[in-house]
mmCIF file of C-alpha atoms in Angstrom:
data_model
loop_
_atom_site.group_PDB
_atom_site.id
_atom_site.type_symbol
_atom_site.label_atom_id
_atom_site.label_comp_id
_atom_site.label_asym_id
_atom_site.label_seq_id
_atom_site.Cartn_x
_atom_site.Cartn_y
_atom_site.Cartn_z
ATOM 1 C CA MET A 1 -36.394 -122.301 -46.752
ATOM 2 C CA GLY A 2 -39.497 -120.513 -47.323
ATOM 3 C CA ARG A 3 -39.984 -116.931 -48.750
ATOM 4 C CA ASP A 4 -41.765 -115.662 -45.224
ATOM 5 C CA THR A 5 -38.600 -117.301 -43.447
ATOM 6 C CA LEU A 6 -35.875 -115.932 -45.929
ATOM 7 C CA ARG A 7 -37.551 -112.201 -45.495
ATOM 8 C CA HIS A 8 -37.443 -112.464 -41.526
ATOM 9 C CA VAL A 9 -34.012 -113.633 -41.978
ATOM 10 C CA ASN A 10 -32.772 -110.768 -43.598
ATOM 11 C CA ASP A 11 -35.017 -108.333 -41.633
ATOM 12 C CA LEU A 12 -33.009 -109.335 -38.724
ATOM 13 C CA GLU A 13 -29.546 -108.848 -40.307
ATOM 14 C CA CYS A 14 -30.571 -105.453 -41.314
ATOM 15 C CA GLN A 15 -31.173 -104.565 -37.630
ATOM 16 C CA CYS A 16 -28.048 -106.282 -36.470
ATOM 17 C CA LEU A 17 -26.213 -103.956 -38.808
ATOM 18 C CA TRP A 18 -28.101 -101.195 -38.121
ATOM 19 C CA ARG A 19 -27.273 -101.516 -34.169
ATOM 20 C CA THR A 20 -23.851 -102.133 -34.840
ATOM 21 C CA TRP A 21 -23.249 -98.935 -37.030
ATOM 22 C CA SER A 22 -25.587 -97.014 -34.206
ATOM 23 C CA ARG A 23 -23.066 -97.979 -31.448
ATOM 24 C CA TRP A 24 -19.702 -97.553 -32.920
ATOM 25 C CA GLY A 25 -20.964 -94.652 -35.381
ATOM 26 C CA ALA A 26 -22.170 -92.477 -32.150
ATOM 27 C CA ALA A 27 -19.187 -93.594 -30.507
ATOM 28 C CA GLY A 28 -16.632 -92.502 -33.391
ATOM 29 C CA LEU A 29 -18.871 -89.316 -33.407
ATOM 30 C CA VAL A 30 -17.958 -88.580 -29.989
ATOM 31 C CA ILE A 31 -14.427 -89.448 -30.251
ATOM 32 C CA THR A 32 -14.252 -86.987 -33.279
ATOM 33 C CA ILE A 33 -15.771 -84.293 -31.194
ATOM 34 C CA GLY A 34 -13.636 -84.870 -28.515
ATOM 35 C CA LEU A 35 -10.533 -84.675 -30.324
ATOM 36 C CA ALA A 36 -11.601 -81.412 -32.088
ATOM 37 C CA ALA A 37 -12.304 -80.158 -28.807
ATOM 38 C CA VAL A 38 -8.831 -80.789 -27.404
ATOM 39 C CA ALA A 39 -7.062 -79.552 -30.896
ATOM 40 C CA THR A 40 -8.971 -75.934 -29.968
ATOM 41 C CA ALA A 41 -8.554 -75.773 -26.616
ATOM 42 C CA ALA A 42 -6.779 -72.526 -25.364
ATOM 43 C CA PRO A 43 -2.917 -73.095 -24.584
ATOM 44 C CA PRO A 44 -1.998 -72.627 -20.723
ATOM 45 C CA PRO A 45 -1.186 -69.132 -19.862
ATOM 46 C CA ALA A 46 2.340 -67.848 -20.415
ATOM 47 C CA ARG A 47 4.437 -67.875 -17.283
ATOM 48 C CA PRO A 48 5.316 -64.427 -16.043
ATOM 49 C CA ALA A 49 8.653 -63.221 -17.088
ATOM 50 C CA GLU A 50 11.545 -63.475 -14.511
ATOM 51 C CA LEU A 51 13.190 -60.214 -13.409
ATOM 52 C CA LEU A 52 16.999 -61.183 -13.487
ATOM 53 C CA PRO A 53 19.729 -59.109 -12.268
ATOM 54 C CA ASP A 54 22.643 -58.678 -14.604
ATOM 55 C CA LEU A 55 26.016 -58.369 -12.831
ATOM 56 C CA VAL A 56 28.584 -56.157 -14.719
ATOM 57 C CA GLN A 57 32.303 -56.553 -13.963
ATOM 58 C CA GLU A 58 34.108 -53.239 -13.959
ATOM 59 C CA SER A 59 38.029 -52.784 -14.513
ATOM 60 C CA PRO A 60 40.503 -53.036 -11.728
ATOM 61 C CA GLN A 61 41.296 -49.648 -10.417
ATOM 62 C CA THR A 62 43.855 -48.154 -8.070
ATOM 63 C CA ILE A 63 46.283 -50.884 -8.533
ATOM 64 C CA GLY A 64 49.740 -50.715 -6.573
ATOM 65 C CA VAL A 65 52.172 -52.926 -4.754
ATOM 66 C CA SER A 66 52.745 -53.174 -1.378
ATOM 67 C CA ARG A 67 55.397 -55.146 0.997
ATOM 68 C CA VAL A 68 53.306 -56.806 3.774
ATOM 69 C CA ARG A 69 55.273 -59.064 6.242
ATOM 70 C CA GLY A 70 57.807 -59.788 3.784
ATOM 71 C CA ARG A 71 55.240 -60.735 0.802
ATOM 72 C CA ASP A 72 54.672 -58.486 -2.258
ATOM 73 C CA LEU A 73 50.988 -57.919 -2.775
ATOM 74 C CA LEU A 74 49.245 -56.345 -5.843
ATOM 75 C CA GLY A 75 46.338 -54.363 -4.437
ATOM 76 C CA PHE A 76 43.330 -53.160 -6.409
ATOM 77 C CA ARG A 77 39.767 -51.973 -6.135
ATOM 78 C CA SER A 78 37.118 -54.387 -7.516
ATOM 79 C CA ALA A 79 33.490 -53.222 -8.397
ATOM 80 C CA VAL A 80 30.535 -55.025 -9.493
ATOM 81 C CA TYR A 81 27.154 -53.312 -10.394
ATOM 82 C CA ASN A 82 23.702 -54.430 -11.564
ATOM 83 C CA ALA A 83 22.068 -53.430 -14.699
ATOM 84 C CA GLY A 84 19.600 -56.101 -14.891
ATOM 85 C CA ASN A 85 15.608 -56.282 -14.868
ATOM 86 C CA GLY A 86 15.423 -57.131 -11.046
ATOM 87 C CA PRO A 87 17.686 -57.100 -7.924
ATOM 88 C CA LEU A 88 20.060 -59.950 -6.931
ATOM 89 C CA ILE A 89 18.603 -61.192 -3.669
ATOM 90 C CA ILE A 90 20.505 -63.846 -1.840
ATOM 91 C CA GLU A 91 18.841 -65.354 1.079
ATOM 92 C CA ALA A 92 20.937 -67.695 3.617
ATOM 93 C CA ARG A 93 19.920 -69.962 6.685
ATOM 94 C CA ARG A 94 21.103 -72.502 8.786
ATOM 95 C CA SER A 95 19.252 -74.991 11.221
ATOM 96 C CA SER A 96 21.232 -74.095 14.500
ATOM 97 C CA THR A 97 24.763 -72.443 15.457
ATOM 98 C CA ARG A 98 26.398 -75.915 15.533
ATOM 99 C CA VAL A 99 26.317 -75.770 11.890
ATOM 100 C CA ARG A 100 29.138 -73.514 10.327
ATOM 101 C CA ASP A 101 28.027 -72.026 7.258
ATOM 102 C CA MET A 102 24.589 -70.812 5.901
ATOM 103 C CA ALA A 103 23.133 -72.456 2.770
ATOM 104 C CA ALA A 104 22.306 -69.814 0.614
ATOM 105 C CA VAL A 105 19.578 -69.419 -2.193
ATOM 106 C CA GLN A 106 18.794 -66.834 -4.891
ATOM 107 C CA VAL A 107 15.556 -65.308 -4.731
ATOM 108 C CA ILE A 108 14.198 -64.057 -8.345
ATOM 109 C CA ARG A 109 11.395 -61.462 -8.553
ATOM 110 C CA ARG A 110 8.558 -61.979 -11.367
ATOM 111 C CA ALA A 111 6.570 -59.493 -13.545
ATOM 112 C CA ASP A 112 3.602 -60.617 -11.680
ATOM 113 C CA GLY A 113 4.852 -59.694 -8.211
ATOM 114 C CA ALA A 114 5.667 -63.307 -7.102
ATOM 115 C CA THR A 115 9.143 -64.604 -6.586
ATOM 116 C CA GLN A 116 10.778 -68.014 -7.133
ATOM 117 C CA THR A 117 13.982 -69.470 -5.574
ATOM 118 C CA VAL A 118 16.589 -71.296 -7.018
ATOM 119 C CA ALA A 119 18.946 -73.246 -4.886
ATOM 120 C CA GLY A 120 22.760 -73.854 -5.403
ATOM 121 C CA GLY A 121 23.509 -70.241 -4.879
ATOM 122 C CA GLY A 122 26.665 -71.006 -2.720
ATOM 123 C CA PHE A 123 26.949 -70.272 0.961
ATOM 124 C CA LEU A 124 27.736 -67.523 3.645
ATOM 125 C CA ARG A 125 30.249 -68.139 6.287
ATOM 126 C CA TYR A 126 31.090 -66.056 9.458
ATOM 127 C CA VAL A 127 34.473 -64.243 8.644
ATOM 128 C CA ARG A 128 36.773 -62.719 11.503
ATOM 129 C CA SER A 129 39.078 -59.854 10.645
ATOM 130 C CA PRO A 130 41.482 -57.964 12.745
ATOM 131 C CA ASP A 131 38.938 -54.458 12.018
ATOM 132 C CA HIS A 132 35.389 -56.165 11.603
ATOM 133 C CA SER A 133 33.845 -59.538 11.565
ATOM 134 C CA HIS A 134 30.836 -60.546 9.622
ATOM 135 C CA TRP A 135 28.934 -62.772 7.526
ATOM 136 C CA HIS A 136 30.628 -63.261 3.412
ATOM 137 C CA PHE A 137 28.893 -64.554 0.668
ATOM 138 C CA PHE A 138 30.880 -67.223 -1.409
ATOM 139 C CA PRO A 139 31.533 -67.654 -4.379
ATOM 140 C CA PHE A 140 30.929 -64.217 -5.957
ATOM 141 C CA GLU A 141 34.163 -62.598 -7.456
ATOM 142 C CA ARG A 142 37.644 -64.183 -8.480
ATOM 143 C CA TYR A 143 40.710 -62.096 -9.336
ATOM 144 C CA GLU A 144 43.455 -63.729 -11.331
ATOM 145 C CA LEU A 145 46.832 -62.860 -12.946
ATOM 146 C CA ARG A 146 47.596 -64.117 -16.693
ATOM 147 C CA ARG A 147 50.180 -63.628 -18.884
ATOM 148 C CA GLU A 148 49.733 -61.172 -21.793
ATOM 149 C CA GLY A 149 48.280 -63.036 -24.634
ATOM 150 C CA SER A 150 47.301 -66.129 -22.827
ATOM 151 C CA ARG A 151 44.283 -67.266 -20.823
ATOM 152 C CA VAL A 152 46.301 -69.528 -18.436
ATOM 153 C CA ARG A 153 46.028 -68.194 -15.042
ATOM 154 C CA LEU A 154 49.715 -67.980 -13.170
ATOM 155 C CA VAL A 155 48.071 -66.777 -9.805
ATOM 156 C CA ARG A 156 44.972 -65.976 -8.408
ATOM 157 C CA ASP A 157 43.558 -64.336 -4.860
ATOM 158 C CA ARG A 158 42.852 -65.566 -1.684
ATOM 159 C CA LYS A 159 39.701 -63.565 -1.150
ATOM 160 C CA SER A 160 37.517 -64.136 2.173
ATOM 161 C CA GLY A 161 34.147 -63.597 0.524
ATOM 162 C CA PHE A 162 31.689 -60.543 0.076
ATOM 163 C CA CYS A 163 29.405 -58.652 2.134
ATOM 164 C CA LEU A 164 26.956 -57.736 -0.632
ATOM 165 C CA GLY A 165 25.127 -54.517 -0.697
ATOM 166 C CA ASP A 166 24.163 -51.257 -2.248
ATOM 167 C CA ARG A 167 27.212 -49.589 -1.805
ATOM 168 C CA TYR A 168 27.465 -47.142 -4.937
ATOM 169 C CA ARG A 169 25.430 -45.907 -7.508
ATOM 170 C CA ALA A 170 26.316 -47.086 -11.032
ATOM 171 C CA GLU A 171 27.103 -44.406 -13.703
ATOM 172 C CA PRO A 172 25.809 -44.163 -16.403
ATOM 173 C CA ARG A 173 22.475 -45.337 -14.624
ATOM 174 C CA PRO A 174 20.868 -48.170 -15.915
ATOM 175 C CA SER A 175 17.405 -48.357 -17.113
ATOM 176 C CA GLY A 176 15.100 -49.081 -14.025
ATOM 177 C CA THR A 177 17.489 -47.891 -11.334
ATOM 178 C CA VAL A 178 15.845 -47.573 -8.151
ATOM 179 C CA ASP A 179 16.212 -44.217 -6.387
ATOM 180 C CA ALA A 180 17.430 -45.296 -3.212
ATOM 181 C CA PRO A 181 19.460 -47.902 -1.856
ATOM 182 C CA VAL A 182 17.768 -51.015 -0.620
ATOM 183 C CA TYR A 183 20.671 -53.244 0.737
ATOM 184 C CA VAL A 184 22.293 -51.292 3.208
ATOM 185 C CA GLY A 185 23.043 -53.955 6.144
ATOM 186 C CA ARG A 186 26.715 -54.745 7.566
ATOM 187 C CA CYS A 187 25.805 -58.657 6.936
ATOM 188 C CA GLY A 188 25.375 -59.556 10.532
ATOM 189 C CA LEU A 189 28.193 -57.461 11.739
ATOM 190 C CA GLY A 190 29.763 -58.871 15.234
ATOM 191 C CA ALA A 191 26.792 -61.634 14.932
ATOM 192 C CA PRO A 192 28.093 -64.913 14.709
ATOM 193 C CA THR A 193 24.915 -66.586 16.089
ATOM 194 C CA ARG A 194 22.595 -65.398 13.219
ATOM 195 C CA LEU A 195 20.516 -68.347 11.722
ATOM 196 C CA LYS A 196 19.654 -66.290 8.581
ATOM 197 C CA LEU A 197 20.243 -63.406 6.639
ATOM 198 C CA ARG A 198 19.784 -61.529 3.504
ATOM 199 C CA GLU A 199 22.156 -59.736 1.013
ATOM 200 C CA GLY A 200 21.774 -58.318 -2.472
ATOM 201 C CA ILE A 201 22.429 -55.473 -4.880
ATOM 202 C CA SER A 202 19.779 -53.416 -6.541
ATOM 203 C CA VAL A 203 19.418 -52.156 -9.804
ATOM 204 C CA GLY A 204 21.588 -49.572 -10.761
ATOM 205 C CA TRP A 205 23.604 -49.930 -7.626
ATOM 206 C CA GLY A 206 26.869 -51.699 -6.720
ATOM 207 C CA ASP A 207 29.076 -53.556 -4.611
ATOM 208 C CA ASP A 208 32.850 -52.295 -4.227
ATOM 209 C CA TYR A 209 35.800 -53.128 -2.049
ATOM 210 C CA PRO A 210 39.124 -50.849 -1.883
ATOM 211 C CA ALA A 211 42.449 -52.481 -2.081
ATOM 212 C CA TYR A 212 43.839 -54.502 0.220
ATOM 213 C CA LEU A 213 40.399 -54.719 2.331
ATOM 214 C CA ASP A 214 39.515 -58.470 3.102
ATOM 215 C CA ASP A 215 42.074 -59.983 1.067
ATOM 216 C CA GLN A 216 41.708 -57.635 -2.117
ATOM 217 C CA HIS A 217 45.069 -58.382 -3.554
ATOM 218 C CA ILE A 218 47.158 -60.836 -5.295
ATOM 219 C CA ASP A 219 50.502 -62.190 -3.768
ATOM 220 C CA VAL A 220 53.481 -61.547 -6.633
ATOM 221 C CA THR A 221 56.213 -62.249 -4.784
ATOM 222 C CA ASP A 222 57.285 -65.028 -6.643
ATOM 223 C CA VAL A 223 56.167 -63.796 -9.931
ATOM 224 C CA PRO A 224 58.812 -62.704 -12.376
ATOM 225 C CA PRO A 225 58.976 -59.075 -13.962
ATOM 226 C CA GLY A 226 56.761 -58.863 -16.989
ATOM 227 C CA ARG A 227 53.650 -57.899 -18.688
ATOM 228 C CA TYR A 228 50.515 -59.445 -17.626
ATOM 229 C CA VAL A 229 46.493 -59.154 -17.679
ATOM 230 C CA LEU A 230 44.851 -58.808 -14.154
ATOM 231 C CA VAL A 231 41.453 -60.238 -14.544
ATOM 232 C CA HIS A 232 38.186 -59.641 -12.277
ATOM 233 C CA ILE A 233 35.591 -62.336 -12.847
ATOM 234 C CA VAL A 234 32.037 -62.071 -10.983
ATOM 235 C CA ASN A 235 29.867 -65.147 -10.992
ATOM 236 C CA ALA A 236 32.695 -67.366 -12.711
ATOM 237 C CA SER A 237 30.741 -70.540 -11.700
ATOM 238 C CA ARG A 238 27.292 -69.193 -13.055
ATOM 239 C CA ARG A 239 25.595 -70.293 -9.967
ATOM 240 C CA ILE A 240 23.717 -66.986 -9.598
ATOM 241 C CA ARG A 241 21.053 -66.666 -12.511
ATOM 242 C CA GLU A 242 21.501 -63.570 -14.679
ATOM 243 C CA ARG A 243 20.027 -62.157 -17.804
ATOM 244 C CA ASP A 244 23.503 -61.992 -19.386
ATOM 245 C CA TYR A 245 26.796 -63.348 -18.579
ATOM 246 C CA SER A 246 29.033 -61.959 -21.200
ATOM 247 C CA ASN A 247 30.011 -58.504 -19.239
ATOM 248 C CA ASN A 248 31.180 -60.846 -16.014
ATOM 249 C CA GLU A 249 35.069 -60.139 -16.853
ATOM 250 C CA ALA A 250 37.060 -57.296 -17.075
ATOM 251 C CA SER A 251 40.721 -56.686 -17.131
ATOM 252 C CA ARG A 252 43.861 -54.156 -16.833
ATOM 253 C CA ARG A 253 46.973 -54.910 -18.532
ATOM 254 C CA ILE A 254 49.825 -54.282 -16.137
ATOM 255 C CA GLU A 255 53.841 -54.593 -16.132
ATOM 256 C CA LEU A 256 55.558 -55.846 -13.251
ATOM 257 C CA ARG A 257 59.260 -54.433 -12.466
ATOM 258 C CA ARG A 258 61.639 -55.755 -9.638
ATOM 259 C CA ALA A 259 64.555 -53.194 -8.621
ATOM 260 C CA ASN A 260 66.456 -53.201 -5.590
ATOM 261 C CA GLY A 261 64.679 -56.132 -4.306
ATOM 262 C CA ARG A 262 61.410 -54.028 -4.342
ATOM 263 C CA VAL A 263 58.401 -54.697 -6.837
ATOM 264 C CA THR A 264 56.482 -52.163 -8.752
ATOM 265 C CA VAL A 265 53.636 -52.000 -11.283
ATOM 266 C CA ARG A 266 53.044 -49.926 -14.196
ATOM 267 C CA ILE A 267 49.524 -49.524 -15.782
ATOM 268 C CA LEU A 268 49.632 -50.438 -19.626
ATOM 269 C CA GLY A 269 45.885 -49.828 -20.138
ATOM 270 C CA PRO A 270 42.792 -52.166 -20.814
ATOM 271 C CA ARG A 271 43.170 -55.566 -22.241
#
């Protein structure tokens, strides 16, 4: 091969190498710059905070025993208030009057003013009572009797649900308490054909039921005399989203006595 021919071949090889480097080197530079841009891109904005309720279970009050139709019923007042950052809002609806229950959802307010809906909150059912009939929310609160020193349930209530509302002002007032009650309806009183309904408890307000109203009792006819713990639990299933679940249970220590065929109760104090 002549000297001129060899020089020509070397020139061609250099041109090929330069083109190859130019092609892949430029691509590599673009990829490097792209990765750097991704690495330095701003993170997505944080989701606005949820203003969750905080349901606080109060201890059982006005405890007593009454004999009703041959049964000994341990009656009591129950009360739950909201100490959270936002209201408890329950919305329920059904497709037609042929459907017995309304499916309920929890509506959660956010710090930016928007709302979000959480399914699986429970259901509403029209409950007929001797003195009134309206839509009750299930499940909300549960009552049970335990042996003192044990967490094993002996007897529980047969409560027929709750008509939630702002029935009393919590004291001391939690931070963020609203000035006036918001949920003051009667839960569709006398309206079994309703297709939708809203119930709730505002911040700083509570819902309570007096003894014996709508099954506010536990049947202790067959419970032997002794010391027990009467326990009230709100949101036991945790279907309702809350800020704090540690205050969902409260109780009273009691003693059941039986004499001359009559059952009485003595309050011993908190657990």
